[in-house]
PDB file of C-alpha atoms and ligand atoms in Angstrom:
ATOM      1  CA  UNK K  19      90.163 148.920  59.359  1.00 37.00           C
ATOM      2  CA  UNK K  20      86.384 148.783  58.063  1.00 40.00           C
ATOM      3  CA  UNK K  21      87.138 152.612  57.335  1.00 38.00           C
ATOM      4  CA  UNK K  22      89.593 151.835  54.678  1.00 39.00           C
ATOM      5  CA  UNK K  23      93.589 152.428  54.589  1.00 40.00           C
ATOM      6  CA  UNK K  24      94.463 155.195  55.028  1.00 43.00           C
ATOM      7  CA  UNK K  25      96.481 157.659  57.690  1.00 49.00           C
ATOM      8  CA  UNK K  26      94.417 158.824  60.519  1.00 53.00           C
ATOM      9  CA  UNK K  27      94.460 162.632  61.383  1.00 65.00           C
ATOM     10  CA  UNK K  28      93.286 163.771  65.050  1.00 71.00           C
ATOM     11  CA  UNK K  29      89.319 163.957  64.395  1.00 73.00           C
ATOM     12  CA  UNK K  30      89.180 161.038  61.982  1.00 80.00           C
ATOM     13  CA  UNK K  31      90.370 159.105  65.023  1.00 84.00           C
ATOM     14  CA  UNK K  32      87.983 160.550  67.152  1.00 88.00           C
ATOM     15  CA  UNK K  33      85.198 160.240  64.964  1.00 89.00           C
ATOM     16  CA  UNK K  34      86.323 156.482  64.473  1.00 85.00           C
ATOM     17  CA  UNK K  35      86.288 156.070  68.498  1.00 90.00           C
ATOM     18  CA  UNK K  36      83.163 157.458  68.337  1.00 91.00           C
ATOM     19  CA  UNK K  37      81.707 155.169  66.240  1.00 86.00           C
ATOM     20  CA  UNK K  38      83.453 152.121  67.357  1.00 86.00           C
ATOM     21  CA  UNK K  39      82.304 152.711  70.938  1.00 89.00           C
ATOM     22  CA  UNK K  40      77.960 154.009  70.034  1.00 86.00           C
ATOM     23  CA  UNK K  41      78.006 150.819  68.735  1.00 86.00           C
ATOM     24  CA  UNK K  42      79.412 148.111  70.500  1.00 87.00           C
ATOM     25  CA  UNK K  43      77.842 150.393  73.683  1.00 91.00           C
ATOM     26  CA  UNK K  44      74.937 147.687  74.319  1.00 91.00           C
ATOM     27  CA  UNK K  45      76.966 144.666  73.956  1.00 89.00           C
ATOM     28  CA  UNK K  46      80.396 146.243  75.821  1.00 88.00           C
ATOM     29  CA  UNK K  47      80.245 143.815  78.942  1.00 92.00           C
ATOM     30  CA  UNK K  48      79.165 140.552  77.453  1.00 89.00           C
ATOM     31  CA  UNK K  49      81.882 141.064  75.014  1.00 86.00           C
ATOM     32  CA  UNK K  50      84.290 141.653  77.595  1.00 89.00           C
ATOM     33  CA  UNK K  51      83.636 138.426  79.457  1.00 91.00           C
ATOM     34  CA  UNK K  52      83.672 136.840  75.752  1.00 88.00           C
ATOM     35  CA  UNK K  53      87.153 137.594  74.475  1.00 86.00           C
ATOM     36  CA  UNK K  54      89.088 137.516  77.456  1.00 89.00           C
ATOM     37  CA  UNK K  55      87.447 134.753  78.879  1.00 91.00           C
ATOM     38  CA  UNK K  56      86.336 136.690  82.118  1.00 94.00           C
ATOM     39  CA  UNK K  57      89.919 137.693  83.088  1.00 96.00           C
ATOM     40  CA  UNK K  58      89.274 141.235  82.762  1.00 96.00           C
ATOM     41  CA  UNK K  59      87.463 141.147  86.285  1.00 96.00           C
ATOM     42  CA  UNK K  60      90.812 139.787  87.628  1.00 97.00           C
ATOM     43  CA  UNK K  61      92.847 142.439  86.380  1.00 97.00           C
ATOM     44  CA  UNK K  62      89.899 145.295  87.664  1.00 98.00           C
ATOM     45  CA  UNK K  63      90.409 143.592  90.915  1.00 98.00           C
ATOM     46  CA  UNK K  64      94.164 144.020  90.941  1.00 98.00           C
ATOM     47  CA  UNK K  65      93.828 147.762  89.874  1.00 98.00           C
ATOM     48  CA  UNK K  66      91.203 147.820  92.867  1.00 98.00           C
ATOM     49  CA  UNK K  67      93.492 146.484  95.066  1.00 97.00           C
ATOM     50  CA  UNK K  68      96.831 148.339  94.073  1.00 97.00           C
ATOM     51  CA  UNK K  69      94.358 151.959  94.489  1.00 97.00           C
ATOM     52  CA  UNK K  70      94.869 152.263  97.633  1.00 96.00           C
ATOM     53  CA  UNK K  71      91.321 153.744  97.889  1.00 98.00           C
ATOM     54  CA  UNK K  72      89.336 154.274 101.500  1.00 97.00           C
ATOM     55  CA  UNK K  73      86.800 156.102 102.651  1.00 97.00           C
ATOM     56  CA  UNK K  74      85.454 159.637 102.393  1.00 98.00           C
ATOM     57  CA  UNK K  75      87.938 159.892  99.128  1.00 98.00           C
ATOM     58  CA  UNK K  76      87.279 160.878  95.301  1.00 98.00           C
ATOM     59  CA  UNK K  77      88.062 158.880  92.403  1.00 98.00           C
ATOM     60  CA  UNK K  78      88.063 159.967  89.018  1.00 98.00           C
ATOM     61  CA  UNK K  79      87.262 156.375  86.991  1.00 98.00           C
ATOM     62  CA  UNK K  80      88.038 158.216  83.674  1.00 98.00           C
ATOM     63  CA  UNK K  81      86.695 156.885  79.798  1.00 98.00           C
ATOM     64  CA  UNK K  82      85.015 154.828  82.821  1.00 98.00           C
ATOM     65  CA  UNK K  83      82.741 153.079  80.582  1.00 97.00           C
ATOM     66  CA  UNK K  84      80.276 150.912  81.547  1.00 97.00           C
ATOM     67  CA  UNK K  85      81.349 151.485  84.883  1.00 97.00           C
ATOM     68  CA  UNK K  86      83.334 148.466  86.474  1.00 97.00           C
ATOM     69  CA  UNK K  87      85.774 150.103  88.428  1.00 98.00           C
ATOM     70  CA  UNK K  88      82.991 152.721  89.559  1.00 98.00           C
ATOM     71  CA  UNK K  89      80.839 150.053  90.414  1.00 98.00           C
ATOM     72  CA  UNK K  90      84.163 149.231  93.194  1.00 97.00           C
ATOM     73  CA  UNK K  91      85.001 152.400  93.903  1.00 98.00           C
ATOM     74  CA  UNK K  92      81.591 153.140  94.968  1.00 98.00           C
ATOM     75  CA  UNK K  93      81.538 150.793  97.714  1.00 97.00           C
ATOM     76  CA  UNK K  94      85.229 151.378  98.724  1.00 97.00           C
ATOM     77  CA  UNK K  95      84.419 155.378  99.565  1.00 98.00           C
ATOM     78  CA  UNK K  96      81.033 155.118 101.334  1.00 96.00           C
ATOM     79  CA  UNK K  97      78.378 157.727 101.712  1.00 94.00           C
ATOM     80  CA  UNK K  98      80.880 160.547 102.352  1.00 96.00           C
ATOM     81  CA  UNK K  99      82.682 159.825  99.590  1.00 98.00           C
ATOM     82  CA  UNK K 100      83.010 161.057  95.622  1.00 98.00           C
ATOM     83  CA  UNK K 101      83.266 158.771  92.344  1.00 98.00           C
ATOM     84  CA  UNK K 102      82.928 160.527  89.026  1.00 98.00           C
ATOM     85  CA  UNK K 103      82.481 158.305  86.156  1.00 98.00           C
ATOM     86  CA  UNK K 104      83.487 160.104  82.906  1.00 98.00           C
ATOM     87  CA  UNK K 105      83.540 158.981  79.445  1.00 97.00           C
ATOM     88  CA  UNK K 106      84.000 161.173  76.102  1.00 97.00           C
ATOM     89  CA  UNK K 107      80.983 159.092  74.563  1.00 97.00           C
ATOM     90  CA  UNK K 108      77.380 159.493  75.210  1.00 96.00           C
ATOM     91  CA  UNK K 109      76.278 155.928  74.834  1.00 96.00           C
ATOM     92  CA  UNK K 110      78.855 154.196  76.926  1.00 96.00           C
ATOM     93  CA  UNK K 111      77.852 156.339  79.620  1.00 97.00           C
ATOM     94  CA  UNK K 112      74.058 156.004  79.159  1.00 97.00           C
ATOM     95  CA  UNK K 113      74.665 151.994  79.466  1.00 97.00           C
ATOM     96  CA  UNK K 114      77.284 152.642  82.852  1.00 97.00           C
ATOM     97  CA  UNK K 115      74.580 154.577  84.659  1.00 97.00           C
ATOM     98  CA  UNK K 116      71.228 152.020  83.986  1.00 97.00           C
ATOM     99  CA  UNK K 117      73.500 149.350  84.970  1.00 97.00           C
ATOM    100  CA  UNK K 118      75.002 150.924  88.316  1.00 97.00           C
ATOM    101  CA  UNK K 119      71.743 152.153  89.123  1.00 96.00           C
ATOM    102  CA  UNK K 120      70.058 148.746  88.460  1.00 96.00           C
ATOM    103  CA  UNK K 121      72.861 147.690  91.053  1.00 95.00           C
ATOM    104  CA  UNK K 122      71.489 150.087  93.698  1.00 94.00           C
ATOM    105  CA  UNK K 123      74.639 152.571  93.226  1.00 93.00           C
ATOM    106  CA  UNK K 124      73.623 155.701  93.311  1.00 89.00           C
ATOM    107  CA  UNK K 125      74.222 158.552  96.007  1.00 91.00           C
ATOM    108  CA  UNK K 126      78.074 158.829  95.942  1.00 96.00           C
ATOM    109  CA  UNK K 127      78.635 158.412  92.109  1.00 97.00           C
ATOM    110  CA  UNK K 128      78.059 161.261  89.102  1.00 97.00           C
ATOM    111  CA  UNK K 129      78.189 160.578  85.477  1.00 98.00           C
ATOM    112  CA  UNK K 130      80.685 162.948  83.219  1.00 98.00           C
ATOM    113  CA  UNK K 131      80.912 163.541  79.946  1.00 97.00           C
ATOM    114  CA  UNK K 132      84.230 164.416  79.153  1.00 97.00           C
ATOM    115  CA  UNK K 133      87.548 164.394  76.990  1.00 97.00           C
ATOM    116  CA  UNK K 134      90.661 162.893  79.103  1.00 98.00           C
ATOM    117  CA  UNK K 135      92.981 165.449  76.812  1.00 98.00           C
ATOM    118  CA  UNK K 136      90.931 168.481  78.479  1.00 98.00           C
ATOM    119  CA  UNK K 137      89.009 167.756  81.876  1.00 98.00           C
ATOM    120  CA  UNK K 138      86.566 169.391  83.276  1.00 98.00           C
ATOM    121  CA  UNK K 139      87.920 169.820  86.800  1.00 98.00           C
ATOM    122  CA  UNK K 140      89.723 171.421  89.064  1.00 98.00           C
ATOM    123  CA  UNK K 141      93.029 171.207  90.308  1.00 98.00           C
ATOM    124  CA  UNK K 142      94.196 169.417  93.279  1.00 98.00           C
ATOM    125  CA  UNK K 143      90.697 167.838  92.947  1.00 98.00           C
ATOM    126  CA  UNK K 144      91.258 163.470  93.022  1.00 98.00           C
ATOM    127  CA  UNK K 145      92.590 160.958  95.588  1.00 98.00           C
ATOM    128  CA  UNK K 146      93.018 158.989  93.055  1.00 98.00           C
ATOM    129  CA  UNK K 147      92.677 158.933  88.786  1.00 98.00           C
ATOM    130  CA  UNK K 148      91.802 155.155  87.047  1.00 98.00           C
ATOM    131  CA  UNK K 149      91.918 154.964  82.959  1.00 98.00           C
ATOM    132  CA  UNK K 150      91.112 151.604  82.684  1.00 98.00           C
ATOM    133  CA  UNK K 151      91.314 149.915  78.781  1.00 96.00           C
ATOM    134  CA  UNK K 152      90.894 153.672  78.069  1.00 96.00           C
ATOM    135  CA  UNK K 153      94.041 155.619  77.061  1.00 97.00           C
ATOM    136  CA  UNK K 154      94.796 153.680  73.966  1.00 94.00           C
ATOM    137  CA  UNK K 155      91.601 154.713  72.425  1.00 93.00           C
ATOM    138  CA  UNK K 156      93.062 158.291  73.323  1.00 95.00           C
ATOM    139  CA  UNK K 157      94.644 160.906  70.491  1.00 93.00           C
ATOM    140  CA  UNK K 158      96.546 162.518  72.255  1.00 96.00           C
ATOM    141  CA  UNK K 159      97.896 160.792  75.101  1.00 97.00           C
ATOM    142  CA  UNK K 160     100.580 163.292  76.369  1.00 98.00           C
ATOM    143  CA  UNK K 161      98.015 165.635  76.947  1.00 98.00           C
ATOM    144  CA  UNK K 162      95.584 163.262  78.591  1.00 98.00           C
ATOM    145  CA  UNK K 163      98.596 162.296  80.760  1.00 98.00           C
ATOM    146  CA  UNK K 164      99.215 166.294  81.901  1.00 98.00           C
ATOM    147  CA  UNK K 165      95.391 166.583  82.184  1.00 98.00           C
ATOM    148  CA  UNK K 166      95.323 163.561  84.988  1.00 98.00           C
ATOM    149  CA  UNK K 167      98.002 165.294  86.565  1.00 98.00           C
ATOM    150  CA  UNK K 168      96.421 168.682  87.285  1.00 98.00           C
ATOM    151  CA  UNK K 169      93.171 167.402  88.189  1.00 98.00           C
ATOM    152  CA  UNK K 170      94.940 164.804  90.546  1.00 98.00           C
ATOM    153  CA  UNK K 171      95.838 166.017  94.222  1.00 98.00           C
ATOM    154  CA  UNK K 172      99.610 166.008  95.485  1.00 98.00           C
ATOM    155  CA  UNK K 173      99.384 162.532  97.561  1.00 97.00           C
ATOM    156  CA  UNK K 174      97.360 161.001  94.625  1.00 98.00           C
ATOM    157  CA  UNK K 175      98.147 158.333  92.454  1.00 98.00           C
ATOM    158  CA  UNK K 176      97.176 157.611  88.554  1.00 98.00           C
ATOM    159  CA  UNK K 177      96.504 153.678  87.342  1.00 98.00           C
ATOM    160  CA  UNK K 178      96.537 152.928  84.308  1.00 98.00           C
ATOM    161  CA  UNK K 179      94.902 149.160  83.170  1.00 98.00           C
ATOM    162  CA  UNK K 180      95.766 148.770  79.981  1.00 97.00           C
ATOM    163  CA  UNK K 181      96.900 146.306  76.808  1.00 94.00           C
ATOM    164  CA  UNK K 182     100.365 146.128  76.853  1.00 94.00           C
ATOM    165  CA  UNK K 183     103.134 143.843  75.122  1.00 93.00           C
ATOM    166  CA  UNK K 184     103.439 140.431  76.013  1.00 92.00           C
ATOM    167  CA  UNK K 185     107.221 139.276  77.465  1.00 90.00           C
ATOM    168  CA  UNK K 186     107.809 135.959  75.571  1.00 88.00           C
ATOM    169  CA  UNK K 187     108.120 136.125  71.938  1.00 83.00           C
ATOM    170  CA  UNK K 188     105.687 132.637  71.376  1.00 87.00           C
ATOM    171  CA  UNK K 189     103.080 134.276  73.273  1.00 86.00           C
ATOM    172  CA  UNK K 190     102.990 137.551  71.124  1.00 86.00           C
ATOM    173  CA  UNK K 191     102.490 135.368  68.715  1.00 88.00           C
ATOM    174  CA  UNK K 192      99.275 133.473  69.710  1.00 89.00           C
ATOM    175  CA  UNK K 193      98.122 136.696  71.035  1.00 85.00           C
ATOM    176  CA  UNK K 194      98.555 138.530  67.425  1.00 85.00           C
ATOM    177  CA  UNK K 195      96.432 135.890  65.525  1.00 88.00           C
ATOM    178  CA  UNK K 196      93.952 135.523  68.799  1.00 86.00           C
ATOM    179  CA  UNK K 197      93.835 139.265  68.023  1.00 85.00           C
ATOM    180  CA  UNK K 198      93.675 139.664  64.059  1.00 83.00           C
ATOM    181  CA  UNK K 199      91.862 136.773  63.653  1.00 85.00           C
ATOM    182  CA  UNK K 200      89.912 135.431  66.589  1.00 85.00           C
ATOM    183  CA  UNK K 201      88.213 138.404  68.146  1.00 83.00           C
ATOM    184  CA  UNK K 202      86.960 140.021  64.970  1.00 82.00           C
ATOM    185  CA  UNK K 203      85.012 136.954  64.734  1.00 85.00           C
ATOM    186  CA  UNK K 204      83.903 136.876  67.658  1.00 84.00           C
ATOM    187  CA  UNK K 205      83.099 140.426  67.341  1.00 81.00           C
ATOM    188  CA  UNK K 206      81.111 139.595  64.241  1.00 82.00           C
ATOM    189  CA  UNK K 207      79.220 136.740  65.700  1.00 83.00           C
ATOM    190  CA  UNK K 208      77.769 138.490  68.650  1.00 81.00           C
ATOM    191  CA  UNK K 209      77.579 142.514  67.891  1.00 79.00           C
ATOM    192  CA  UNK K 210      77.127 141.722  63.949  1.00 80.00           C
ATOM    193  CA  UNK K 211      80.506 144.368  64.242  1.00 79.00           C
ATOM    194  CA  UNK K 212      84.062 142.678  63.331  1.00 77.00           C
ATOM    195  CA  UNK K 213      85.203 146.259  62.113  1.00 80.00           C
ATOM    196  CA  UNK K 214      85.229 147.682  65.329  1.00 81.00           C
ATOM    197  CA  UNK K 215      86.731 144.482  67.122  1.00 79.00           C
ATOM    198  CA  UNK K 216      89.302 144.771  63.920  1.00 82.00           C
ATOM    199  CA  UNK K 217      90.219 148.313  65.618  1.00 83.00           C
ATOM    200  CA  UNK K 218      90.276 146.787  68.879  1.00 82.00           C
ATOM    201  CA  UNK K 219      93.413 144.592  67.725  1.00 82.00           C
ATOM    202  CA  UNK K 220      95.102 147.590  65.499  1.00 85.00           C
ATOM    203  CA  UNK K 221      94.989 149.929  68.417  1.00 87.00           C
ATOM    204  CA  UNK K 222      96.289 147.385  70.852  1.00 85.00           C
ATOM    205  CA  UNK K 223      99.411 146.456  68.210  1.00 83.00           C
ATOM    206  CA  UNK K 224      99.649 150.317  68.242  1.00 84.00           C
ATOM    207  CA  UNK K 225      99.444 151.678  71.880  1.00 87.00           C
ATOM    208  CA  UNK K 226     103.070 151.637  73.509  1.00 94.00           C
ATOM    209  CA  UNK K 227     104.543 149.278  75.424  1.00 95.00           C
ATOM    210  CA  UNK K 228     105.627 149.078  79.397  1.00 97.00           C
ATOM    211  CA  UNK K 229     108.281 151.031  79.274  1.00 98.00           C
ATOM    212  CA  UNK K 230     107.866 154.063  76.934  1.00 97.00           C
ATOM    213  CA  UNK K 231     104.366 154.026  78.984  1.00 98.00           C
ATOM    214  CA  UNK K 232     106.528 155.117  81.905  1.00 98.00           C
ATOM    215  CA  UNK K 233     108.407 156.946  80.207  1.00 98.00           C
ATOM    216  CA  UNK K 234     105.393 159.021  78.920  1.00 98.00           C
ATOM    217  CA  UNK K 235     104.079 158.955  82.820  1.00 98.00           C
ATOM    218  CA  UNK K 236     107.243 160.487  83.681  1.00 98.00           C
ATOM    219  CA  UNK K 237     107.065 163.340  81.407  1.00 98.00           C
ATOM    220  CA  UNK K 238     103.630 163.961  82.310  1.00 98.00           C
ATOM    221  CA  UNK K 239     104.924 164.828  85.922  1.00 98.00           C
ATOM    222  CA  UNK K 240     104.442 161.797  87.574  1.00 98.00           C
ATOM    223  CA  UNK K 241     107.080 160.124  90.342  1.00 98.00           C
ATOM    224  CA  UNK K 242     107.561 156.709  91.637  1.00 98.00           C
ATOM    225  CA  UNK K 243     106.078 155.435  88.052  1.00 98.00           C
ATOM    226  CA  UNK K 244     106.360 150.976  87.935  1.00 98.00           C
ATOM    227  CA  UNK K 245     104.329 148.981  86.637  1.00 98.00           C
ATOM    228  CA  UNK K 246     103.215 145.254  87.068  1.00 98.00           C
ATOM    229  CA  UNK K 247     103.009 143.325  84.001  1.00 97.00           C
ATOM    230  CA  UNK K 248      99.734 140.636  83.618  1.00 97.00           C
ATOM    231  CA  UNK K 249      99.292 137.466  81.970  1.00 95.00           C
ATOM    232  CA  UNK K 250     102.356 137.600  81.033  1.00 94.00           C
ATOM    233  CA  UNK K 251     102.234 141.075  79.789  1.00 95.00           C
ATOM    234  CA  UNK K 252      99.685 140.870  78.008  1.00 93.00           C
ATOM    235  CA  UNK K 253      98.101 143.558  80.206  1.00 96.00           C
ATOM    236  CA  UNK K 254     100.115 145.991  82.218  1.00 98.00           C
ATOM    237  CA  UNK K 255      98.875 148.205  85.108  1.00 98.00           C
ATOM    238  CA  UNK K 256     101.021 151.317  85.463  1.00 98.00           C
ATOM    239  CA  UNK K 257     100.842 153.550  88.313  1.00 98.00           C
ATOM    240  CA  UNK K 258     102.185 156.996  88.844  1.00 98.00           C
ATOM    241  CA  UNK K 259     101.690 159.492  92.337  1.00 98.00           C
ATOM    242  CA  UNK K 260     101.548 162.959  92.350  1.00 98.00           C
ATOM    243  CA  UNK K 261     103.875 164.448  94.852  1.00 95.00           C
TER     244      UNK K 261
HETATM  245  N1  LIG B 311      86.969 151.534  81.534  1.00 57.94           N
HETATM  246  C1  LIG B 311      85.998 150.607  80.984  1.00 57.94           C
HETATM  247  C2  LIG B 311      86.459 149.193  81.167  1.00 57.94           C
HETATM  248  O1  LIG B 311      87.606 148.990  81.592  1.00 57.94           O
HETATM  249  O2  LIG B 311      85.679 148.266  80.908  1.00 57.94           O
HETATM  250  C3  LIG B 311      85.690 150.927  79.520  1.00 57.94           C
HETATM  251  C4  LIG B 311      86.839 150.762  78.569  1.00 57.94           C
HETATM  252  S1  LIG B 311      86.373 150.931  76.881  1.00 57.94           S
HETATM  253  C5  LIG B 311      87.416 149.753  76.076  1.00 57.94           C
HETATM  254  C6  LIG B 311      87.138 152.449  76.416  1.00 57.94           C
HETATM  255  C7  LIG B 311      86.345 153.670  76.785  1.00 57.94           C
HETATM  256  O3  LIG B 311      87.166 154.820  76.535  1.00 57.94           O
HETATM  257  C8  LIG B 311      85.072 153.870  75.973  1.00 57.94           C
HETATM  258  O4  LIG B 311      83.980 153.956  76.832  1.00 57.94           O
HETATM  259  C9  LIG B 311      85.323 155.163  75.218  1.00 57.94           C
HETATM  260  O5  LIG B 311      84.177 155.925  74.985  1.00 57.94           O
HETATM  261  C10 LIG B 311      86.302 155.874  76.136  1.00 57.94           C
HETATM  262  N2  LIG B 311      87.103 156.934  75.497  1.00 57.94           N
HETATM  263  C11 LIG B 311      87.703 156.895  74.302  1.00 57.94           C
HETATM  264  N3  LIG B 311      88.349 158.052  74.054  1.00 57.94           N
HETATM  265  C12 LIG B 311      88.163 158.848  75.139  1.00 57.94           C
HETATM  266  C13 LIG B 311      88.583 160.153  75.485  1.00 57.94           C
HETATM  267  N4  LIG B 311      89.331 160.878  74.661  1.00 57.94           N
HETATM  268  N5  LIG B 311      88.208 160.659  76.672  1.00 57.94           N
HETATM  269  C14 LIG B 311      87.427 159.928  77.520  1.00 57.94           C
HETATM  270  N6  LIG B 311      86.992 158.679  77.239  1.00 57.94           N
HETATM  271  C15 LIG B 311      87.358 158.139  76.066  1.00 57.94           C
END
């Protein structure tokens, strides 16, 4: 990474996190449409649509960002409704709210800042949990997991969008250099940044794939854990219920 080689202990990774996500914080969405040519909306639809969300419930749209799914969720719960957009970093959040506010969303939607290893709420307390391009950037995961799980009410379910391993060997392979070599450019071209786009790719090639996800889902507590691989794996949306 632009931080050098070397191994990564728990608060050098969050520091890193930190930095990679104050500064790309202003650029986020137009970067997203960039590098993967607009098909993240697809697969924010899908988690959307695999929620199960309706009126009157709460949603937890955790290291929420610049608030896509929130943006959704919003509508999908109406007036009576709750949607809590939390994020561990100041300036992500700062960017979610002016642009859901710019979009008129306001009454049924609060703004969180939080760590997913340790939140901030109660038990028994979501319909429904989304980590959305999220948990990777996480240090502890396990404990993020456990932390879903408390906050989330029995009935609830946990989705999890997130980079996963792609299912055919020659795609891996155009994915690794469209990875390693592409999107740092990219990165470089429009946020003057390719070191954090560089830790983009390394913590994708890192996080783990489908099925030691699950596995980790099932340890957490979850039941009825699957998962529905996208573009060919490339993304995988996991989802878990709390029973
Ligand atoms: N969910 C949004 C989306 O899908 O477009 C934003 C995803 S963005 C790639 C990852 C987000 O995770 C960043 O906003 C970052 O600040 C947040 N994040 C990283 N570590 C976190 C943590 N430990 N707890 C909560 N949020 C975290």
């Amino acid at each position: 990474t632009h931080f050098g080689f070397r191994t990564v202990d728990k608060n050098d990774k969050e520091a890193m996190v930190a930095g990679v996500f104050h500064s790309v914080a202003g650029k986020y969405d137009l970067m997203n449409d960039l590098m993967s040519f607009g098909i993240h909306r697809a697969w924010k639809r899908f988690t959307i649509e695999c929620s199960g969300v309706r009126r009157d419930q709460r949603v937890l749209d955790l290291a929420g960002g610049t608030g896509d799914l929130t943006a959704k969720f919003s509508r999908l719960v109406g007036e009576s409704g709750e949607v809590v957009l939390a994020d561990i970093n100041a300036s992500m959040l700062k960017v979610g709210r002016e642009k859901l506010r710019n979009l008129g969303i306001i009454d049924n939607v609060s703004y969180v800042q939080a760590n997913a290893e340790a939140l901030p709420f109660p038990d028994n307390y979501f319909d429904c949990i989304t980590i959305s391009f999220g948990l990777r950037n996480v240090t502890d995961k396990d404990k993020a997991l456990r932390s879903m799980f408390r906050v989330l009410k029995p009935g609830g379910r946990l989705l999890v969008l997130e980079f996963s391993k792609p299912m055919l060997k020659p795609l891996s392979k155009v994915y690794d250099f469209y990875s390693f070599h592409v999107l740092p450019r990219i990165g470089d071209m429009v946020t003057k940044d390719p070191g954090s786009y560089r830790y983009l790719a390394e913590s994708i090639r890192m996080h783990p794939d489908q099925e030691t996800l699950k596995g980790m889902m099932v340890d957490a507590g979850f039941d009825s854990v699957n998962y529905f691989n996208l573009t060919g794996g490339i993304v995988a949306l996991h989802r878990g219920f709390k029973f």
